[in-house]
């Protein structure tokens, strides 16, 4: 086998972390499980850590072995070579995952399950022929492994999947003989197959063995070759299956069906029926980097918990490309007390309410944020044409409503002081007119085909600031009020948003509850004005790319703010979505007694650096435990709230490895130089001159027309380049490279 030097160094790094971080598996004596045997469900690593490295490669198996539950089962799709050697390869066609087409020129055509298939098949090559055939990954080469080589890694458990016994029989190769032979040399814990004839042929030989046989169900309408019945009909006859197997492996949708629009249906009785027959149930098709049911809010841990901790049943194991995530779910999140408040840190602040689940700044978004466990709910204040302060995530109604499809679509204006493109702004419509519009849910990743809760995409009622404060007051929730474009509004339209906010807070009764109110702005002049008028906690928002911050700038910020909100990249810089390092911005702010909040956390896997393995919990954990941040601003506050309650956080030095943070830059160590993203110039340092602004302007007469007038450019928070939406690579190959390193 051939392993590059960067990969070797990385695996050494993983081993070092493993020494200091003990792995854990759930203790059944403290948590009741509804599995067949009453023990915690198993994690089966499909081809190892195949969400990171090539499926069935040495690196994938090694990483899965090191980063999962201590009893993780490594899965091998067994193929037979021309000389009857068993190899681990994820597909019957070798050209699907290797560079074999570069080594051998001619492919072949075979009949497979009644269908003609063209490709490079293992039956045409000896093991020696495949010596120069490799998996490829960012310049690294990985050899194809024999089953015995996988067993030499001494995995806690080994699962052999035999997918095409009938095909090999047609080519005079006996999968039965291989399985019986290899099971005498190595410990095999599970053998699965979708073919009844194959499992029946070996059942007697394993009846008194510790090896368990598992019947694998394919699509409900697919035909099982030896019985000529559909898998759907066989699933209704589990007594028949019990005659040759001790368990079943089914697609996860056979347990929790999903509609064509990706919403969950009620669960089937598959698990309970199988358990009544004494059959274990394993669920397949778990992966982090494909769209989940919208019911899970793009949180893969939430999906796993629905299969293992729903209060009614639990599967006995899950087959996953990302074994670290079910390891977290089983050992840290299952049976956790979701009614507890969790640890104090991080503070969880909503972003336009739970805007990942409902249209932002609506009653539904705020109710969801409350129910999900947000500590603080937020309102981005905008002004209407008739001077009513309202909550809206954008001053441009096109971003948050259906105004462009309404009768008000002719009110488009061009205001370069606010944005470079035309818009229909909140001050172009009265409050009564805005209430006639429909809210529109935010879909920041439409380019990747990722939608948010489409059934509720236009649901909810808009909130005025008074409505928002009444809701917060009624639920005893602290609030964060965000103010932008204040100078433009007062200079050009005569709207003093600062005074409007103060009046609303006084009216709500929050004027005497200073600890429950935070005011946030990117403009120091706005915060200074609030400091003159109130005693509220003030948050300075830095939305620029910075690599560091001068002490002089921090001292200036401390004159008018108690906290600072910074972007994720100002903690862990990224280059084409690879984490490149860690700044000292948070520690510097905290050294001056300024709390550090970080935004914007989202659950969609394309919003995260490749390093955190398409797992929002891994991302949050890295920012909290390594980045030492004080608070999280999130579209999905429920994910952060669940993280804060997971029991692994209380394990101290015994915290399991799957709840340890990513080590910045470690993923890039695996990439060979030719495949590295181009180096980028370092981001600038935030200096005192970037923070300073002219005094907040005086109000002019309000025209009440909502028509923009020409004016000087409004004060900007600094002279640094403004942050724009991050562009993530969308190809499947790069997506599979978004992998976790510690």
Tab-separated table of N, CA and C in Angstrom, residues 263-414:
chain	number	residue	atom	x	y	z
A	263	UNK	N	-40.297	15.524	3.394
A	263	UNK	CA	-40.846	15.634	4.741
A	263	UNK	C	-41.129	14.238	5.283
A	264	UNK	N	-40.907	14.068	6.575
A	264	UNK	CA	-41.107	12.768	7.195
A	264	UNK	C	-42.578	12.376	7.202
A	265	UNK	N	-42.800	11.083	7.018
A	265	UNK	CA	-44.102	10.479	7.235
A	265	UNK	C	-44.047	9.701	8.551
A	266	UNK	N	-45.166	9.215	9.050
A	266	UNK	CA	-45.125	8.405	10.274
A	266	UNK	C	-44.231	7.178	10.088
A	267	UNK	N	-43.583	6.715	11.145
A	267	UNK	CA	-42.695	5.553	11.005
A	267	UNK	C	-43.471	4.284	10.695
A	268	UNK	N	-42.796	3.371	10.030
A	268	UNK	CA	-43.389	2.064	9.766
A	268	UNK	C	-43.209	1.168	10.991
A	269	UNK	N	-43.704	-0.032	10.889
A	269	UNK	CA	-43.573	-0.995	11.993
A	269	UNK	C	-42.414	-1.961	11.764
A	270	UNK	N	-41.510	-1.633	10.849
A	270	UNK	CA	-40.422	-2.553	10.504
A	270	UNK	C	-39.603	-2.933	11.733
A	271	UNK	N	-39.212	-1.966	12.543
A	271	UNK	CA	-38.348	-2.268	13.688
A	271	UNK	C	-39.081	-3.143	14.698
A	272	UNK	N	-40.294	-2.768	15.049
A	272	UNK	CA	-41.031	-3.562	16.043
A	272	UNK	C	-41.338	-4.957	15.513
A	273	UNK	N	-41.689	-5.059	14.225
A	273	UNK	CA	-41.960	-6.381	13.649
A	273	UNK	C	-40.715	-7.256	13.670
A	274	UNK	N	-39.570	-6.671	13.326
A	274	UNK	CA	-38.327	-7.448	13.305
A	274	UNK	C	-37.924	-7.861	14.714
A	275	UNK	N	-38.054	-6.949	15.658
A	275	UNK	CA	-37.697	-7.288	17.040
A	275	UNK	C	-38.595	-8.401	17.588
A	276	UNK	N	-39.861	-8.419	17.194
A	276	UNK	CA	-40.754	-9.495	17.633
A	276	UNK	C	-40.288	-10.845	17.105
A	277	UNK	N	-39.641	-10.826	15.937
A	277	UNK	CA	-39.116	-12.065	15.353
A	277	UNK	C	-37.719	-12.398	15.883
A	278	UNK	N	-37.188	-11.539	16.745
A	278	UNK	CA	-35.837	-11.763	17.257
A	278	UNK	C	-34.755	-11.339	16.290
A	279	UNK	N	-35.089	-10.474	15.345
A	279	UNK	CA	-34.133	-9.987	14.353
A	279	UNK	C	-33.619	-8.604	14.746
A	280	UNK	N	-32.313	-8.411	14.663
A	280	UNK	CA	-31.760	-7.079	14.826
A	280	UNK	C	-32.047	-6.256	13.569
A	281	UNK	N	-32.120	-4.938	13.747
A	281	UNK	CA	-32.421	-4.049	12.627
A	281	UNK	C	-31.311	-3.021	12.480
A	282	UNK	N	-30.713	-3.002	11.300
A	282	UNK	CA	-29.685	-2.014	10.981
A	282	UNK	C	-30.210	-1.126	9.852
A	283	UNK	N	-29.973	0.173	9.981
A	283	UNK	CA	-30.464	1.138	8.991
A	283	UNK	C	-29.288	1.675	8.187
A	284	UNK	N	-29.489	1.844	6.882
A	284	UNK	CA	-28.408	2.275	5.990
A	284	UNK	C	-28.717	3.632	5.372
A	285	UNK	N	-27.753	4.114	4.594
A	285	UNK	CA	-27.876	5.338	3.782
A	285	UNK	C	-27.732	6.619	4.585
A	286	UNK	N	-26.993	6.578	5.667
A	286	UNK	CA	-26.752	7.796	6.433
A	286	UNK	C	-25.500	8.494	5.916
A	287	UNK	N	-25.652	9.762	5.622
A	287	UNK	CA	-24.514	10.569	5.189
A	287	UNK	C	-24.811	12.024	5.524
A	288	UNK	N	-23.786	12.821	5.744
A	288	UNK	CA	-23.971	14.213	6.171
A	288	UNK	C	-24.088	15.197	5.028
A	289	UNK	N	-23.586	14.845	3.852
A	289	UNK	CA	-23.451	15.846	2.798
A	289	UNK	C	-24.439	15.661	1.651
A	290	UNK	N	-25.627	15.199	1.984
A	290	UNK	CA	-26.759	15.219	1.050
A	290	UNK	C	-27.942	15.801	1.810
A	291	UNK	N	-28.910	16.385	1.108
A	291	UNK	CA	-30.056	16.964	1.818
A	291	UNK	C	-30.799	15.931	2.651
A	292	UNK	N	-31.100	16.303	3.892
A	292	UNK	CA	-31.880	15.464	4.789
A	292	UNK	C	-33.346	15.880	4.691
A	293	UNK	N	-34.209	15.157	5.376
A	293	UNK	CA	-35.587	15.612	5.510
A	293	UNK	C	-35.586	16.989	6.161
A	294	UNK	N	-36.477	17.853	5.704
A	294	UNK	CA	-36.542	19.200	6.280
A	294	UNK	C	-36.883	19.177	7.762
A	295	UNK	N	-37.488	18.086	8.228
A	295	UNK	CA	-37.812	17.978	9.649
A	295	UNK	C	-36.573	18.022	10.529
A	296	UNK	N	-35.403	17.726	9.957
A	296	UNK	CA	-34.169	17.678	10.740
A	296	UNK	C	-33.399	18.991	10.718
A	297	UNK	N	-33.878	19.987	9.993
A	297	UNK	CA	-33.221	21.303	9.961
A	297	UNK	C	-31.736	21.195	9.599
A	298	UNK	N	-31.422	20.291	8.682
A	298	UNK	CA	-30.044	20.094	8.202
A	298	UNK	C	-29.088	19.693	9.332
A	299	UNK	N	-29.608	19.103	10.391
A	299	UNK	CA	-28.777	18.666	11.516
A	299	UNK	C	-28.713	17.143	11.509
A	300	UNK	N	-27.584	16.534	11.103
A	300	UNK	CA	-27.534	15.070	10.999
A	300	UNK	C	-27.691	14.361	12.340
A	301	UNK	N	-27.261	14.983	13.438
A	301	UNK	CA	-27.438	14.345	14.747
A	301	UNK	C	-28.925	14.201	15.054
A	302	UNK	N	-29.695	15.199	14.678
A	302	UNK	CA	-31.141	15.143	14.886
A	302	UNK	C	-31.737	13.954	14.144
A	303	UNK	N	-31.215	13.662	12.954
A	303	UNK	CA	-31.704	12.507	12.204
A	303	UNK	C	-31.365	11.211	12.920
A	304	UNK	N	-30.120	11.064	13.345
A	304	UNK	CA	-29.742	9.832	14.049
A	304	UNK	C	-30.601	9.619	15.288
A	305	UNK	N	-30.843	10.679	16.048
A	305	UNK	CA	-31.631	10.547	17.279
A	305	UNK	C	-33.042	10.072	16.978
A	306	UNK	N	-33.565	10.405	15.817
A	306	UNK	CA	-34.905	9.954	15.463
A	306	UNK	C	-34.951	8.448	15.242
A	307	UNK	N	-33.806	7.841	14.973
A	307	UNK	CA	-33.737	6.391	14.779
A	307	UNK	C	-33.337	5.641	16.049
A	308	UNK	N	-32.712	6.313	16.988
A	308	UNK	CA	-32.190	5.594	18.164
A	308	UNK	C	-32.765	6.078	19.487
A	309	UNK	N	-33.445	7.221	19.483
A	309	UNK	CA	-33.921	7.783	20.757
A	309	UNK	C	-35.229	8.540	20.539
A	310	UNK	N	-36.239	7.821	20.049
A	310	UNK	CA	-37.538	8.459	19.804
A	310	UNK	C	-38.588	8.071	20.825
A	311	UNK	N	-38.196	7.269	21.829
A	311	UNK	CA	-39.110	6.873	22.887
A	311	UNK	C	-39.999	5.699	22.551
A	312	UNK	N	-39.961	5.226	21.296
A	312	UNK	CA	-40.819	4.116	20.871
A	312	UNK	C	-39.992	2.913	20.436
A	313	UNK	N	-38.946	3.142	19.663
A	313	UNK	CA	-38.096	2.052	19.189
A	313	UNK	C	-36.692	2.588	18.946
A	314	UNK	N	-35.763	1.672	18.782
A	314	UNK	CA	-34.405	2.028	18.384
A	314	UNK	C	-33.879	0.970	17.442
A	315	UNK	N	-33.236	1.409	16.368
A	315	UNK	CA	-32.531	0.451	15.520
A	315	UNK	C	-31.323	-0.062	16.288
A	316	UNK	N	-30.791	-1.169	15.831
A	316	UNK	CA	-29.663	-1.793	16.525
A	316	UNK	C	-28.320	-1.327	16.000
A	317	UNK	N	-28.339	-0.575	14.901
A	317	UNK	CA	-27.099	-0.037	14.363
A	317	UNK	C	-27.385	0.822	13.154
A	318	UNK	N	-26.429	1.677	12.814
A	318	UNK	CA	-26.571	2.560	11.653
A	318	UNK	C	-25.329	2.432	10.782
A	319	UNK	N	-25.552	2.409	9.471
A	319	UNK	CA	-24.472	2.323	8.488
A	319	UNK	C	-24.230	3.720	7.938
A	320	UNK	N	-23.045	4.265	8.172
A	320	UNK	CA	-22.802	5.677	7.883
A	320	UNK	C	-21.477	5.891	7.173
A	321	UNK	N	-21.469	6.880	6.264
A	321	UNK	CA	-20.224	7.341	5.645
A	321	UNK	C	-19.429	8.232	6.599
A	322	UNK	N	-20.090	8.749	7.627
A	322	UNK	CA	-19.500	9.716	8.554
A	322	UNK	C	-19.611	9.168	9.980
A	323	UNK	N	-18.840	8.163	10.344
A	323	UNK	CA	-19.062	7.476	11.626
A	323	UNK	C	-18.877	8.357	12.856
A	324	UNK	N	-18.205	9.482	12.723
A	324	UNK	CA	-18.041	10.353	13.882
A	324	UNK	C	-19.384	10.919	14.346
A	325	UNK	N	-20.298	11.189	13.412
A	325	UNK	CA	-21.563	11.823	13.772
A	325	UNK	C	-22.487	10.881	14.542
A	326	UNK	N	-22.723	9.636	14.100
A	326	UNK	CA	-23.525	8.750	14.954
A	326	UNK	C	-22.836	8.415	16.270
A	327	UNK	N	-21.502	8.462	16.299
A	327	UNK	CA	-20.803	8.249	17.572
A	327	UNK	C	-21.166	9.351	18.562
A	328	UNK	N	-21.190	10.601	18.072
A	328	UNK	CA	-21.632	11.716	18.912
A	328	UNK	C	-23.075	11.506	19.365
A	329	UNK	N	-23.923	11.140	18.403
A	329	UNK	CA	-25.346	11.013	18.704
A	329	UNK	C	-25.594	9.961	19.779
A	330	UNK	N	-24.941	8.825	19.659
A	330	UNK	CA	-25.170	7.716	20.583
A	330	UNK	C	-24.582	8.004	21.951
A	331	UNK	N	-23.363	8.477	21.994
A	331	UNK	CA	-22.659	8.587	23.271
A	331	UNK	C	-22.878	9.911	23.985
A	332	UNK	N	-23.207	10.966	23.246
A	332	UNK	CA	-23.277	12.294	23.865
A	332	UNK	C	-24.681	12.892	23.886
A	333	UNK	N	-25.515	12.562	22.912
A	333	UNK	CA	-26.801	13.250	22.774
A	333	UNK	C	-28.006	12.382	23.125
A	334	UNK	N	-27.920	11.082	22.873
A	334	UNK	CA	-29.072	10.227	23.153
A	334	UNK	C	-29.367	10.214	24.646
A	335	UNK	N	-30.652	10.283	24.961
A	335	UNK	CA	-31.137	10.259	26.342
A	335	UNK	C	-30.621	11.424	27.177
A	336	UNK	N	-30.151	12.480	26.509
A	336	UNK	CA	-29.756	13.683	27.255
A	336	UNK	C	-31.019	14.387	27.726
A	337	UNK	N	-30.874	15.140	28.787
A	337	UNK	CA	-32.015	15.858	29.348
A	337	UNK	C	-32.234	17.139	28.562
A	338	UNK	N	-33.142	17.092	27.608
A	338	UNK	CA	-33.385	18.254	26.762
A	338	UNK	C	-34.169	19.355	27.480
A	339	UNK	N	-34.639	19.065	28.707
A	339	UNK	CA	-35.341	20.097	29.470
A	339	UNK	C	-34.389	20.940	30.304
A	340	UNK	N	-33.148	20.483	30.410
A	340	UNK	CA	-32.174	21.260	31.180
A	340	UNK	C	-31.669	22.420	30.342
A	341	UNK	N	-31.130	23.420	31.003
A	341	UNK	CA	-30.644	24.599	30.285
A	341	UNK	C	-29.271	24.380	29.686
A	342	UNK	N	-28.568	23.331	30.143
A	342	UNK	CA	-27.232	23.077	29.629
A	342	UNK	C	-26.200	23.967	30.291
A	343	UNK	N	-24.979	23.843	29.827
A	343	UNK	CA	-23.907	24.660	30.379
A	343	UNK	C	-24.118	26.123	30.004
A	344	UNK	N	-23.490	27.010	30.754
A	344	UNK	CA	-23.712	28.445	30.568
A	344	UNK	C	-23.222	28.930	29.209
A	345	UNK	N	-22.096	28.403	28.745
A	345	UNK	CA	-21.531	28.850	27.475
A	345	UNK	C	-21.716	27.782	26.413
A	346	UNK	N	-21.889	28.213	25.171
A	346	UNK	CA	-21.926	29.596	24.704
A	346	UNK	C	-23.321	30.200	24.841
A	347	UNK	N	-23.390	31.519	24.941
A	347	UNK	CA	-24.666	32.214	24.856
A	347	UNK	C	-25.214	32.022	23.449
A	348	UNK	N	-26.504	31.710	23.351
A	348	UNK	CA	-27.107	31.427	22.041
A	348	UNK	C	-28.025	32.578	21.658
A	349	UNK	N	-27.680	33.240	20.566
A	349	UNK	CA	-28.427	34.391	20.070
A	349	UNK	C	-29.018	34.016	18.714
A	350	UNK	N	-30.307	34.223	18.563
A	350	UNK	CA	-30.940	33.913	17.278
A	350	UNK	C	-30.529	34.928	16.222
A	351	UNK	N	-30.725	34.551	14.970
A	351	UNK	CA	-30.480	35.464	13.859
A	351	UNK	C	-31.782	35.611	13.086
A	352	UNK	N	-32.476	36.723	13.307
A	352	UNK	CA	-33.827	36.921	12.769
A	352	UNK	C	-34.755	35.806	13.238
A	353	UNK	N	-34.615	35.465	14.525
A	353	UNK	CA	-35.332	34.317	15.051
A	353	UNK	C	-34.698	33.040	14.537
A	354	UNK	N	-35.452	31.962	14.527
A	354	UNK	CA	-34.961	30.706	13.945
A	354	UNK	C	-35.203	30.766	12.443
A	355	UNK	N	-34.416	31.602	11.768
A	355	UNK	CA	-34.659	31.883	10.345
A	355	UNK	C	-34.259	30.730	9.435
A	356	UNK	N	-33.630	29.698	9.979
A	356	UNK	CA	-33.367	28.507	9.183
A	356	UNK	C	-34.587	27.624	9.034
A	357	UNK	N	-35.592	27.837	9.906
A	357	UNK	CA	-36.788	26.996	9.892
A	357	UNK	C	-38.037	27.720	9.407
A	358	UNK	N	-38.087	29.032	9.608
A	358	UNK	CA	-39.254	29.824	9.200
A	358	UNK	C	-38.775	31.158	8.637
A	359	UNK	N	-39.633	31.852	7.887
A	359	UNK	CA	-39.239	33.178	7.412
A	359	UNK	C	-38.753	34.055	8.563
A	360	UNK	N	-37.635	34.710	8.354
A	360	UNK	CA	-36.993	35.455	9.427
A	360	UNK	C	-37.829	36.613	9.922
A	361	UNK	N	-37.669	36.912	11.202
A	361	UNK	CA	-38.309	38.062	11.856
A	361	UNK	C	-39.828	37.978	11.846
A	362	UNK	N	-40.369	36.774	11.776
A	362	UNK	CA	-41.816	36.578	11.881
A	362	UNK	C	-42.147	35.963	13.235
A	363	UNK	N	-43.432	35.952	13.560
A	363	UNK	CA	-43.842	35.352	14.828
A	363	UNK	C	-43.414	33.888	14.915
A	364	UNK	N	-43.523	33.145	13.794
A	364	UNK	CA	-43.146	31.724	13.815
A	364	UNK	C	-41.657	31.548	14.061
A	365	UNK	N	-40.827	32.396	13.459
A	365	UNK	CA	-39.378	32.300	13.659
A	365	UNK	C	-39.015	32.586	15.112
A	366	UNK	N	-39.676	33.562	15.706
A	366	UNK	CA	-39.372	33.894	17.099
A	366	UNK	C	-39.899	32.825	18.056
A	367	UNK	N	-41.055	32.264	17.766
A	367	UNK	CA	-41.567	31.190	18.621
A	367	UNK	C	-40.669	29.961	18.538
A	368	UNK	N	-40.187	29.657	17.340
A	368	UNK	CA	-39.283	28.520	17.193
A	368	UNK	C	-37.969	28.768	17.926
A	369	UNK	N	-37.447	29.995	17.841
A	369	UNK	CA	-36.213	30.318	18.565
A	369	UNK	C	-36.405	30.143	20.062
A	370	UNK	N	-37.533	30.596	20.561
A	370	UNK	CA	-37.846	30.421	21.984
A	370	UNK	C	-37.914	28.945	22.345
A	371	UNK	N	-38.680	28.173	21.582
A	371	UNK	CA	-38.872	26.758	21.896
A	371	UNK	C	-37.587	25.961	21.715
A	372	UNK	N	-36.735	26.401	20.790
A	372	UNK	CA	-35.491	25.673	20.511
A	372	UNK	C	-34.430	25.907	21.578
A	373	UNK	N	-34.587	26.951	22.387
A	373	UNK	CA	-33.632	27.170	23.467
A	373	UNK	C	-32.714	28.352	23.299
A	374	UNK	N	-33.058	29.306	22.424
A	374	UNK	CA	-32.231	30.512	22.298
A	374	UNK	C	-32.247	31.277	23.616
A	375	UNK	N	-31.090	31.789	24.005
A	375	UNK	CA	-31.000	32.622	25.209
A	375	UNK	C	-31.457	34.040	24.937
A	376	UNK	N	-31.188	34.501	23.714
A	376	UNK	CA	-31.488	35.880	23.319
A	376	UNK	C	-32.133	35.836	21.941
A	377	UNK	N	-33.232	36.586	21.771
A	377	UNK	CA	-33.816	36.719	20.434
A	377	UNK	C	-33.493	38.105	19.903
A	378	UNK	N	-33.431	38.219	18.590
A	378	UNK	CA	-32.911	39.444	17.983
A	378	UNK	C	-33.930	40.101	17.058
A	379	UNK	N	-33.794	41.380	16.886
A	379	UNK	CA	-34.602	42.139	15.935
A	379	UNK	C	-33.703	43.122	15.220
A	380	UNK	N	-33.610	42.993	13.890
A	380	UNK	CA	-32.912	43.988	13.073
A	380	UNK	C	-33.931	45.068	12.722
A	381	UNK	N	-33.752	46.238	13.281
A	381	UNK	CA	-34.767	47.287	13.175
A	381	UNK	C	-34.643	48.025	11.847
A	382	UNK	N	-35.781	48.135	11.153
A	382	UNK	CA	-35.896	48.944	9.947
A	382	UNK	C	-37.051	49.923	10.159
A	383	UNK	N	-37.112	50.971	9.339
A	383	UNK	CA	-38.162	51.984	9.462
A	383	UNK	C	-39.088	51.944	8.247
A	384	UNK	N	-40.389	52.058	8.503
A	384	UNK	CA	-41.371	52.113	7.418
A	384	UNK	C	-41.554	53.559	6.955
A	385	UNK	N	-42.320	53.720	5.892
A	385	UNK	CA	-42.555	55.057	5.344
A	385	UNK	C	-43.254	55.972	6.340
A	386	UNK	N	-44.094	55.385	7.188
A	386	UNK	CA	-44.804	56.189	8.176
A	386	UNK	C	-44.114	56.174	9.538
A	387	UNK	N	-42.802	55.829	9.542
A	387	UNK	CA	-41.997	55.987	10.739
A	387	UNK	C	-42.188	54.934	11.809
A	388	UNK	N	-42.683	53.745	11.434
A	388	UNK	CA	-42.861	52.658	12.396
A	388	UNK	C	-41.618	51.774	12.383
A	389	UNK	N	-40.970	51.566	13.526
A	389	UNK	CA	-39.833	50.629	13.557
A	389	UNK	C	-40.345	49.187	13.509
A	390	UNK	N	-39.801	48.391	12.630
A	390	UNK	CA	-40.213	46.993	12.469
A	390	UNK	C	-38.989	46.088	12.495
A	391	UNK	N	-39.228	44.789	12.602
A	391	UNK	CA	-38.144	43.803	12.563
A	391	UNK	C	-38.071	43.204	11.161
A	392	UNK	N	-36.901	43.284	10.554
A	392	UNK	CA	-36.686	42.683	9.243
A	392	UNK	C	-35.198	42.432	9.064
A	393	UNK	N	-34.859	41.268	8.572
A	393	UNK	CA	-33.460	40.927	8.390
A	393	UNK	C	-32.759	41.748	7.340
A	394	UNK	N	-33.529	42.479	6.530
A	394	UNK	CA	-32.937	43.313	5.487
A	394	UNK	C	-33.763	44.573	5.328
A	395	UNK	N	-33.093	45.675	5.045
A	395	UNK	CA	-33.799	46.924	4.751
A	395	UNK	C	-34.477	46.853	3.395
A	396	UNK	N	-34.041	45.916	2.562
A	396	UNK	CA	-34.605	45.718	1.228
A	396	UNK	C	-35.678	44.636	1.301
A	397	UNK	N	-36.928	45.017	1.094
A	397	UNK	CA	-38.044	44.079	1.208
A	397	UNK	C	-37.987	42.959	0.182
A	398	UNK	N	-37.258	43.153	-0.911
A	398	UNK	CA	-37.124	42.093	-1.911
A	398	UNK	C	-36.446	40.865	-1.307
A	399	UNK	N	-35.592	41.091	-0.320
A	399	UNK	CA	-34.856	39.980	0.300
A	399	UNK	C	-35.725	39.148	1.232
A	400	UNK	N	-36.781	39.739	1.787
A	400	UNK	CA	-37.498	39.071	2.878
A	400	UNK	C	-38.991	38.915	2.644
A	401	UNK	N	-39.512	39.469	1.551
A	401	UNK	CA	-40.947	39.395	1.287
A	401	UNK	C	-41.194	39.124	-0.193
A	402	UNK	N	-42.466	39.016	-0.534
A	402	UNK	CA	-42.855	38.824	-1.937
A	402	UNK	C	-43.182	40.145	-2.614
A	403	UNK	N	-42.590	41.245	-2.137
A	403	UNK	CA	-42.934	42.569	-2.662
A	403	UNK	C	-42.704	42.671	-4.166
A	404	UNK	N	-41.711	41.958	-4.693
A	404	UNK	CA	-41.426	42.033	-6.131
A	404	UNK	C	-42.549	41.432	-6.959
A	405	UNK	N	-43.379	40.575	-6.355
A	405	UNK	CA	-44.511	39.978	-7.054
A	405	UNK	C	-45.829	40.647	-6.657
A	406	UNK	N	-45.743	41.749	-5.935
A	406	UNK	CA	-46.948	42.413	-5.445
A	406	UNK	C	-47.246	43.670	-6.260
A	407	UNK	N	-48.337	44.318	-5.899
A	407	UNK	CA	-48.713	45.556	-6.596
A	407	UNK	C	-47.775	46.709	-6.252
A	408	UNK	N	-46.877	46.491	-5.259
A	408	UNK	CA	-45.935	47.541	-4.868
A	408	UNK	C	-44.601	47.429	-5.610
A	409	UNK	N	-44.543	46.573	-6.624
A	409	UNK	CA	-43.257	46.326	-7.284
A	409	UNK	C	-42.769	47.510	-8.119
A	410	UNK	N	-43.581	48.542	-8.245
A	410	UNK	CA	-43.149	49.726	-8.993
A	410	UNK	C	-42.397	50.725	-8.119
A	411	UNK	N	-42.273	50.432	-6.849
A	411	UNK	CA	-41.641	51.382	-5.936
A	411	UNK	C	-40.137	51.143	-5.797
A	412	UNK	N	-39.562	50.607	-6.809
A	412	UNK	CA	-38.124	50.343	-6.793
A	412	UNK	C	-37.340	51.656	-6.808
A	413	UNK	N	-36.320	51.733	-5.969
A	413	UNK	CA	-35.443	52.905	-5.942
A	413	UNK	C	-33.996	52.452	-5.938
A	414	UNK	N	-33.131	53.343	-6.346
A	414	UNK	CA	-31.694	53.055	-6.395
A	414	UNK	C	-30.996	53.944	-5.380
